[in-house]
Amino acid sequence: MQPYQPPKDDAQGLDVPAGADDIELARPKPVVNAAALALCGSGVLSVLLVLQMLVNFRVRGVPGAVLYSLLMLGVANVGIGLQLRRLVRWSATAAIAVSTLTALVSIAWGITSMMGLVFSLLAPLSSLACGAACLLSFLARKDALIGASARERLKSGGFDLGT
C-alpha cells in the first residue's frame, strides 16, 4: 500500500485538458453563465405568471395545483440558478431536473389557460424561457462539473474561493 493516494475526482471522464490551471477552470464558462441567467429569468417569469393569475382569477382544483407547483418550481429555478453560477456540484444535476419539470409544468399551464380562454403574454414568455433554461442546463452540465471539481481541488489545497 502506498502512502500517497491521489485525490478522487469525479471529473475524470469529462475530458479535462492535461496540465490545465485549476484557477482558470474554477471560473464559470459563458455557457454556465448563460444557463444560470436563463434559470433565474425563467424562475422570475414563472413567479410573475403565477402572481398575475392569482391576483386576477380564482383558481381551484387541478389547475390550482399546477399553478402552485409552477410557483414552487419558479422559486427553485432562481435558487438553483444562483448556485449554478457559484459552481456548486449538486446544482449541475439539479438544474437539469428542475428546469425540465418547470418547462413541462409551464407548457401545461399555457395549454390549460389557453383552453380556458385566458390570454396572458407571460404564459408563452415563461414557456419559452423555461425551455431555453432546460436546454442550456443540459449544455452547461459538463463545464459546471469541471469547474466544481477545480474549486474542490483548490479548496483542498487551502485556496478557498468562498463557495
mmCIF file with all atom_site columns, C-alpha atoms in Angstrom:
data_model
loop_
_atom_site.group_PDB
_atom_site.id
_atom_site.type_symbol
_atom_site.label_atom_id
_atom_site.label_alt_id
_atom_site.label_comp_id
_atom_site.label_asym_id
_atom_site.label_entity_id
_atom_site.label_seq_id
_atom_site.pdbx_PDB_ins_code
_atom_site.Cartn_x
_atom_site.Cartn_y
_atom_site.Cartn_z
_atom_site.occupancy
_atom_site.B_iso_or_equiv
_atom_site.pdbx_formal_charge
_atom_site.auth_seq_id
_atom_site.auth_comp_id
_atom_site.auth_asym_id
_atom_site.auth_atom_id
_atom_site.pdbx_PDB_model_num
ATOM 1   C CA . MET A 1 1   ? 0.000   0.000  0.000   1.00 0.00 ? 1   MET A CA 1
ATOM 2   C CA . GLN A 1 2   ? 1.383   3.356  -0.998  1.00 0.00 ? 2   GLN A CA 1
ATOM 3   C CA . PRO A 1 3   ? 1.435   6.225  1.480   1.00 0.00 ? 3   PRO A CA 1
ATOM 4   C CA . TYR A 1 4   ? 0.269   8.646  -1.203  1.00 0.00 ? 4   TYR A CA 1
ATOM 5   C CA . GLN A 1 5   ? -3.160  8.164  -2.718  1.00 0.00 ? 5   GLN A CA 1
ATOM 6   C CA . PRO A 1 6   ? -4.183  10.562 -5.470  1.00 0.00 ? 6   PRO A CA 1
ATOM 7   C CA . PRO A 1 7   ? -7.350  12.505 -4.726  1.00 0.00 ? 7   PRO A CA 1
ATOM 8   C CA . LYS A 1 8   ? -10.541 11.037 -6.050  1.00 0.00 ? 8   LYS A CA 1
ATOM 9   C CA . ASP A 1 9   ? -12.010 13.279 -8.715  1.00 0.00 ? 9   ASP A CA 1
ATOM 10  C CA . ASP A 1 10  ? -15.432 12.889 -10.326 1.00 0.00 ? 10  ASP A CA 1
ATOM 11  C CA . ALA A 1 11  ? -14.345 14.863 -13.380 1.00 0.00 ? 11  ALA A CA 1
ATOM 12  C CA . GLN A 1 12  ? -12.130 12.048 -14.712 1.00 0.00 ? 12  GLN A CA 1
ATOM 13  C CA . GLY A 1 13  ? -14.362 11.263 -17.683 1.00 0.00 ? 13  GLY A CA 1
ATOM 14  C CA . LEU A 1 14  ? -15.070 14.898 -18.551 1.00 0.00 ? 14  LEU A CA 1
ATOM 15  C CA . ASP A 1 15  ? -12.063 15.465 -20.847 1.00 0.00 ? 15  ASP A CA 1
ATOM 16  C CA . VAL A 1 16  ? -10.251 17.960 -18.640 1.00 0.00 ? 16  VAL A CA 1
ATOM 17  C CA . PRO A 1 17  ? -7.206  19.193 -20.584 1.00 0.00 ? 17  PRO A CA 1
ATOM 18  C CA . ALA A 1 18  ? -3.902  17.872 -19.251 1.00 0.00 ? 18  ALA A CA 1
ATOM 19  C CA . GLY A 1 19  ? -1.996  20.486 -17.295 1.00 0.00 ? 19  GLY A CA 1
ATOM 20  C CA . ALA A 1 20  ? -4.987  22.816 -17.084 1.00 0.00 ? 20  ALA A CA 1
ATOM 21  C CA . ASP A 1 21  ? -4.814  25.508 -14.439 1.00 0.00 ? 21  ASP A CA 1
ATOM 22  C CA . ASP A 1 22  ? -7.361  24.948 -11.676 1.00 0.00 ? 22  ASP A CA 1
ATOM 23  C CA . ILE A 1 23  ? -7.813  28.678 -11.153 1.00 0.00 ? 23  ILE A CA 1
ATOM 24  C CA . GLU A 1 24  ? -8.791  29.086 -14.791 1.00 0.00 ? 24  GLU A CA 1
ATOM 25  C CA . LEU A 1 25  ? -11.078 26.031 -14.643 1.00 0.00 ? 25  LEU A CA 1
ATOM 26  C CA . ALA A 1 26  ? -12.734 27.381 -11.473 1.00 0.00 ? 26  ALA A CA 1
ATOM 27  C CA . ARG A 1 27  ? -14.160 30.356 -13.374 1.00 0.00 ? 27  ARG A CA 1
ATOM 28  C CA . PRO A 1 28  ? -17.658 29.836 -14.736 1.00 0.00 ? 28  PRO A CA 1
ATOM 29  C CA . LYS A 1 29  ? -17.663 29.396 -18.500 1.00 0.00 ? 29  LYS A CA 1
ATOM 30  C CA . PRO A 1 30  ? -20.009 31.500 -20.674 1.00 0.00 ? 30  PRO A CA 1
ATOM 31  C CA . VAL A 1 31  ? -22.412 28.589 -21.153 1.00 0.00 ? 31  VAL A CA 1
ATOM 32  C CA . VAL A 1 32  ? -22.675 28.193 -17.359 1.00 0.00 ? 32  VAL A CA 1
ATOM 33  C CA . ASN A 1 33  ? -23.336 31.923 -17.002 1.00 0.00 ? 33  ASN A CA 1
ATOM 34  C CA . ALA A 1 34  ? -25.987 31.723 -19.727 1.00 0.00 ? 34  ALA A CA 1
ATOM 35  C CA . ALA A 1 35  ? -27.636 28.730 -18.063 1.00 0.00 ? 35  ALA A CA 1
ATOM 36  C CA . ALA A 1 36  ? -27.653 30.478 -14.679 1.00 0.00 ? 36  ALA A CA 1
ATOM 37  C CA . LEU A 1 37  ? -29.149 33.613 -16.238 1.00 0.00 ? 37  LEU A CA 1
ATOM 38  C CA . ALA A 1 38  ? -31.777 31.570 -18.083 1.00 0.00 ? 38  ALA A CA 1
ATOM 39  C CA . LEU A 1 39  ? -32.679 29.674 -14.905 1.00 0.00 ? 39  LEU A CA 1
ATOM 40  C CA . CYS A 1 40  ? -33.087 32.874 -12.913 1.00 0.00 ? 40  CYS A CA 1
ATOM 41  C CA . GLY A 1 41  ? -35.007 34.578 -15.714 1.00 0.00 ? 41  GLY A CA 1
ATOM 42  C CA . SER A 1 42  ? -37.377 31.670 -16.237 1.00 0.00 ? 42  SER A CA 1
ATOM 43  C CA . GLY A 1 43  ? -37.922 31.437 -12.496 1.00 0.00 ? 43  GLY A CA 1
ATOM 44  C CA . VAL A 1 44  ? -38.823 35.113 -12.243 1.00 0.00 ? 44  VAL A CA 1
ATOM 45  C CA . LEU A 1 45  ? -41.162 34.879 -15.236 1.00 0.00 ? 45  LEU A CA 1
ATOM 46  C CA . SER A 1 46  ? -42.851 31.803 -13.745 1.00 0.00 ? 46  SER A CA 1
ATOM 47  C CA . VAL A 1 47  ? -43.380 33.520 -10.406 1.00 0.00 ? 47  VAL A CA 1
ATOM 48  C CA . LEU A 1 48  ? -44.752 36.634 -12.131 1.00 0.00 ? 48  LEU A CA 1
ATOM 49  C CA . LEU A 1 49  ? -47.131 34.485 -14.191 1.00 0.00 ? 49  LEU A CA 1
ATOM 50  C CA . VAL A 1 50  ? -48.443 32.773 -11.065 1.00 0.00 ? 50  VAL A CA 1
ATOM 51  C CA . LEU A 1 51  ? -48.870 36.076 -9.250  1.00 0.00 ? 51  LEU A CA 1
ATOM 52  C CA . GLN A 1 52  ? -50.712 37.539 -12.231 1.00 0.00 ? 52  GLN A CA 1
ATOM 53  C CA . MET A 1 53  ? -53.094 34.574 -12.336 1.00 0.00 ? 53  MET A CA 1
ATOM 54  C CA . LEU A 1 54  ? -53.717 34.561 -8.589  1.00 0.00 ? 54  LEU A CA 1
ATOM 55  C CA . VAL A 1 55  ? -54.405 38.296 -8.470  1.00 0.00 ? 55  VAL A CA 1
ATOM 56  C CA . ASN A 1 56  ? -56.824 38.258 -11.405 1.00 0.00 ? 56  ASN A CA 1
ATOM 57  C CA . PHE A 1 57  ? -58.565 34.871 -11.137 1.00 0.00 ? 57  PHE A CA 1
ATOM 58  C CA . ARG A 1 58  ? -59.791 32.391 -8.590  1.00 0.00 ? 58  ARG A CA 1
ATOM 59  C CA . VAL A 1 59  ? -58.055 29.146 -9.492  1.00 0.00 ? 59  VAL A CA 1
ATOM 60  C CA . ARG A 1 60  ? -59.110 25.909 -7.782  1.00 0.00 ? 60  ARG A CA 1
ATOM 61  C CA . GLY A 1 61  ? -58.718 22.180 -8.229  1.00 0.00 ? 61  GLY A CA 1
ATOM 62  C CA . VAL A 1 62  ? -56.172 20.661 -10.607 1.00 0.00 ? 62  VAL A CA 1
ATOM 63  C CA . PRO A 1 63  ? -55.369 23.975 -12.343 1.00 0.00 ? 63  PRO A CA 1
ATOM 64  C CA . GLY A 1 64  ? -54.657 25.470 -8.923  1.00 0.00 ? 64  GLY A CA 1
ATOM 65  C CA . ALA A 1 65  ? -52.290 22.623 -8.094  1.00 0.00 ? 65  ALA A CA 1
ATOM 66  C CA . VAL A 1 66  ? -50.491 23.145 -11.401 1.00 0.00 ? 66  VAL A CA 1
ATOM 67  C CA . LEU A 1 67  ? -50.250 26.870 -10.721 1.00 0.00 ? 67  LEU A CA 1
ATOM 68  C CA . TYR A 1 68  ? -48.864 26.454 -7.194  1.00 0.00 ? 68  TYR A CA 1
ATOM 69  C CA . SER A 1 69  ? -46.362 23.836 -8.385  1.00 0.00 ? 69  SER A CA 1
ATOM 70  C CA . LEU A 1 70  ? -45.235 26.337 -11.033 1.00 0.00 ? 70  LEU A CA 1
ATOM 71  C CA . LEU A 1 71  ? -44.719 28.878 -8.255  1.00 0.00 ? 71  LEU A CA 1
ATOM 72  C CA . MET A 1 72  ? -42.543 26.480 -6.248  1.00 0.00 ? 72  MET A CA 1
ATOM 73  C CA . LEU A 1 73  ? -40.575 25.413 -9.311  1.00 0.00 ? 73  LEU A CA 1
ATOM 74  C CA . GLY A 1 74  ? -40.013 29.043 -10.294 1.00 0.00 ? 74  GLY A CA 1
ATOM 75  C CA . VAL A 1 75  ? -38.550 29.829 -6.884  1.00 0.00 ? 75  VAL A CA 1
ATOM 76  C CA . ALA A 1 76  ? -36.406 26.678 -7.125  1.00 0.00 ? 76  ALA A CA 1
ATOM 77  C CA . ASN A 1 77  ? -35.158 27.794 -10.563 1.00 0.00 ? 77  ASN A CA 1
ATOM 78  C CA . VAL A 1 78  ? -33.921 31.081 -9.134  1.00 0.00 ? 78  VAL A CA 1
ATOM 79  C CA . GLY A 1 79  ? -32.167 29.382 -6.216  1.00 0.00 ? 79  GLY A CA 1
ATOM 80  C CA . ILE A 1 80  ? -30.539 26.706 -8.341  1.00 0.00 ? 80  ILE A CA 1
ATOM 81  C CA . GLY A 1 81  ? -29.518 29.272 -10.954 1.00 0.00 ? 81  GLY A CA 1
ATOM 82  C CA . LEU A 1 82  ? -27.645 31.228 -8.291  1.00 0.00 ? 82  LEU A CA 1
ATOM 83  C CA . GLN A 1 83  ? -25.943 28.060 -7.052  1.00 0.00 ? 83  GLN A CA 1
ATOM 84  C CA . LEU A 1 84  ? -25.030 27.037 -10.601 1.00 0.00 ? 84  LEU A CA 1
ATOM 85  C CA . ARG A 1 85  ? -23.329 30.402 -11.076 1.00 0.00 ? 85  ARG A CA 1
ATOM 86  C CA . ARG A 1 86  ? -21.270 29.672 -7.957  1.00 0.00 ? 86  ARG A CA 1
ATOM 87  C CA . LEU A 1 87  ? -20.357 26.254 -9.468  1.00 0.00 ? 87  LEU A CA 1
ATOM 88  C CA . VAL A 1 88  ? -21.752 24.171 -6.634  1.00 0.00 ? 88  VAL A CA 1
ATOM 89  C CA . ARG A 1 89  ? -21.516 20.490 -7.667  1.00 0.00 ? 89  ARG A CA 1
ATOM 90  C CA . TRP A 1 90  ? -25.103 19.410 -6.940  1.00 0.00 ? 90  TRP A CA 1
ATOM 91  C CA . SER A 1 91  ? -26.571 22.351 -8.856  1.00 0.00 ? 91  SER A CA 1
ATOM 92  C CA . ALA A 1 92  ? -25.451 20.977 -12.249 1.00 0.00 ? 92  ALA A CA 1
ATOM 93  C CA . THR A 1 93  ? -27.752 17.964 -11.929 1.00 0.00 ? 93  THR A CA 1
ATOM 94  C CA . ALA A 1 94  ? -30.477 19.805 -10.039 1.00 0.00 ? 94  ALA A CA 1
ATOM 95  C CA . ALA A 1 95  ? -30.625 22.462 -12.767 1.00 0.00 ? 95  ALA A CA 1
ATOM 96  C CA . ILE A 1 96  ? -31.443 19.821 -15.362 1.00 0.00 ? 96  ILE A CA 1
ATOM 97  C CA . ALA A 1 97  ? -34.158 18.209 -13.252 1.00 0.00 ? 97  ALA A CA 1
ATOM 98  C CA . VAL A 1 98  ? -35.832 21.400 -12.056 1.00 0.00 ? 98  VAL A CA 1
ATOM 99  C CA . SER A 1 99  ? -35.661 23.215 -15.395 1.00 0.00 ? 99  SER A CA 1
ATOM 100 C CA . THR A 1 100 ? -37.163 20.221 -17.201 1.00 0.00 ? 100 THR A CA 1
ATOM 101 C CA . LEU A 1 101 ? -40.022 19.997 -14.689 1.00 0.00 ? 101 LEU A CA 1
ATOM 102 C CA . THR A 1 102 ? -40.582 23.741 -14.852 1.00 0.00 ? 102 THR A CA 1
ATOM 103 C CA . ALA A 1 103 ? -40.698 23.677 -18.646 1.00 0.00 ? 103 ALA A CA 1
ATOM 104 C CA . LEU A 1 104 ? -43.241 20.845 -18.627 1.00 0.00 ? 104 LEU A CA 1
ATOM 105 C CA . VAL A 1 105 ? -45.448 22.494 -15.992 1.00 0.00 ? 105 VAL A CA 1
ATOM 106 C CA . SER A 1 106 ? -45.198 25.879 -17.699 1.00 0.00 ? 106 SER A CA 1
ATOM 107 C CA . ILE A 1 107 ? -46.237 24.410 -21.038 1.00 0.00 ? 107 ILE A CA 1
ATOM 108 C CA . ALA A 1 108 ? -49.072 22.522 -19.323 1.00 0.00 ? 108 ALA A CA 1
ATOM 109 C CA . TRP A 1 109 ? -50.258 25.746 -17.700 1.00 0.00 ? 109 TRP A CA 1
ATOM 110 C CA . GLY A 1 110 ? -50.034 27.606 -21.003 1.00 0.00 ? 110 GLY A CA 1
ATOM 111 C CA . ILE A 1 111 ? -52.204 24.995 -22.710 1.00 0.00 ? 111 ILE A CA 1
ATOM 112 C CA . THR A 1 112 ? -54.638 24.919 -19.788 1.00 0.00 ? 112 THR A CA 1
ATOM 113 C CA . SER A 1 113 ? -55.031 28.683 -19.721 1.00 0.00 ? 113 SER A CA 1
ATOM 114 C CA . MET A 1 114 ? -55.499 28.872 -23.499 1.00 0.00 ? 114 MET A CA 1
ATOM 115 C CA . MET A 1 115 ? -58.200 26.201 -23.306 1.00 0.00 ? 115 MET A CA 1
ATOM 116 C CA . GLY A 1 116 ? -59.935 28.322 -20.679 1.00 0.00 ? 116 GLY A CA 1
ATOM 117 C CA . LEU A 1 117 ? -59.641 31.365 -22.953 1.00 0.00 ? 117 LEU A CA 1
ATOM 118 C CA . VAL A 1 118 ? -57.310 33.141 -20.550 1.00 0.00 ? 118 VAL A CA 1
ATOM 119 C CA . PHE A 1 119 ? -54.690 35.003 -22.555 1.00 0.00 ? 119 PHE A CA 1
ATOM 120 C CA . SER A 1 120 ? -51.570 36.352 -20.917 1.00 0.00 ? 120 SER A CA 1
ATOM 121 C CA . LEU A 1 121 ? -48.315 37.414 -22.506 1.00 0.00 ? 121 LEU A CA 1
ATOM 122 C CA . LEU A 1 122 ? -46.413 35.928 -19.576 1.00 0.00 ? 122 LEU A CA 1
ATOM 123 C CA . ALA A 1 123 ? -47.603 32.374 -20.343 1.00 0.00 ? 123 ALA A CA 1
ATOM 124 C CA . PRO A 1 124 ? -45.766 31.939 -23.674 1.00 0.00 ? 124 PRO A CA 1
ATOM 125 C CA . LEU A 1 125 ? -42.815 34.002 -22.435 1.00 0.00 ? 125 LEU A CA 1
ATOM 126 C CA . SER A 1 126 ? -42.498 31.773 -19.389 1.00 0.00 ? 126 SER A CA 1
ATOM 127 C CA . SER A 1 127 ? -42.757 28.620 -21.501 1.00 0.00 ? 127 SER A CA 1
ATOM 128 C CA . LEU A 1 128 ? -40.074 29.827 -23.907 1.00 0.00 ? 128 LEU A CA 1
ATOM 129 C CA . ALA A 1 129 ? -37.760 30.920 -21.100 1.00 0.00 ? 129 ALA A CA 1
ATOM 130 C CA . CYS A 1 130 ? -38.209 27.603 -19.295 1.00 0.00 ? 130 CYS A CA 1
ATOM 131 C CA . GLY A 1 131 ? -37.453 25.700 -22.491 1.00 0.00 ? 131 GLY A CA 1
ATOM 132 C CA . ALA A 1 132 ? -34.294 27.756 -23.041 1.00 0.00 ? 132 ALA A CA 1
ATOM 133 C CA . ALA A 1 133 ? -33.229 27.195 -19.434 1.00 0.00 ? 133 ALA A CA 1
ATOM 134 C CA . CYS A 1 134 ? -33.767 23.464 -19.857 1.00 0.00 ? 134 CYS A CA 1
ATOM 135 C CA . LEU A 1 135 ? -31.629 23.346 -23.000 1.00 0.00 ? 135 LEU A CA 1
ATOM 136 C CA . LEU A 1 136 ? -28.863 25.482 -21.516 1.00 0.00 ? 136 LEU A CA 1
ATOM 137 C CA . SER A 1 137 ? -28.828 23.401 -18.325 1.00 0.00 ? 137 SER A CA 1
ATOM 138 C CA . PHE A 1 138 ? -28.076 20.302 -20.359 1.00 0.00 ? 138 PHE A CA 1
ATOM 139 C CA . LEU A 1 139 ? -25.347 22.115 -22.279 1.00 0.00 ? 139 LEU A CA 1
ATOM 140 C CA . ALA A 1 140 ? -23.724 23.598 -19.161 1.00 0.00 ? 140 ALA A CA 1
ATOM 141 C CA . ARG A 1 141 ? -23.549 20.400 -17.095 1.00 0.00 ? 141 ARG A CA 1
ATOM 142 C CA . LYS A 1 142 ? -20.073 19.325 -18.203 1.00 0.00 ? 142 LYS A CA 1
ATOM 143 C CA . ASP A 1 143 ? -18.471 22.747 -17.714 1.00 0.00 ? 143 ASP A CA 1
ATOM 144 C CA . ALA A 1 144 ? -20.194 23.181 -14.351 1.00 0.00 ? 144 ALA A CA 1
ATOM 145 C CA . LEU A 1 145 ? -18.870 19.837 -13.092 1.00 0.00 ? 145 LEU A CA 1
ATOM 146 C CA . ILE A 1 146 ? -15.358 20.621 -14.304 1.00 0.00 ? 146 ILE A CA 1
ATOM 147 C CA . GLY A 1 147 ? -15.483 24.000 -12.560 1.00 0.00 ? 147 GLY A CA 1
ATOM 148 C CA . ALA A 1 148 ? -16.885 22.485 -9.363  1.00 0.00 ? 148 ALA A CA 1
ATOM 149 C CA . SER A 1 149 ? -14.116 19.857 -9.340  1.00 0.00 ? 149 SER A CA 1
ATOM 150 C CA . ALA A 1 150 ? -11.478 22.540 -9.835  1.00 0.00 ? 150 ALA A CA 1
ATOM 151 C CA . ARG A 1 151 ? -12.926 24.562 -6.960  1.00 0.00 ? 151 ARG A CA 1
ATOM 152 C CA . GLU A 1 152 ? -12.909 21.489 -4.720  1.00 0.00 ? 152 GLU A CA 1
ATOM 153 C CA . ARG A 1 153 ? -9.266  20.765 -5.602  1.00 0.00 ? 153 ARG A CA 1
ATOM 154 C CA . LEU A 1 154 ? -8.340  24.367 -4.852  1.00 0.00 ? 154 LEU A CA 1
ATOM 155 C CA . LYS A 1 155 ? -10.218 24.236 -1.558  1.00 0.00 ? 155 LYS A CA 1
ATOM 156 C CA . SER A 1 156 ? -8.458  21.030 -0.513  1.00 0.00 ? 156 SER A CA 1
ATOM 157 C CA . GLY A 1 157 ? -5.167  22.762 -1.329  1.00 0.00 ? 157 GLY A CA 1
ATOM 158 C CA . GLY A 1 158 ? -6.004  25.629 1.016   1.00 0.00 ? 158 GLY A CA 1
ATOM 159 C CA . PHE A 1 159 ? -7.318  28.144 -1.542  1.00 0.00 ? 159 PHE A CA 1
ATOM 160 C CA . ASP A 1 160 ? -10.980 28.677 -0.762  1.00 0.00 ? 160 ASP A CA 1
ATOM 161 C CA . LEU A 1 161 ? -12.931 30.737 -3.283  1.00 0.00 ? 161 LEU A CA 1
ATOM 162 C CA . GLY A 1 162 ? -15.734 31.411 -0.838  1.00 0.00 ? 162 GLY A CA 1
ATOM 163 C CA . THR A 1 163 ? -18.277 28.962 -2.194  1.00 0.00 ? 163 THR A CA 1
#
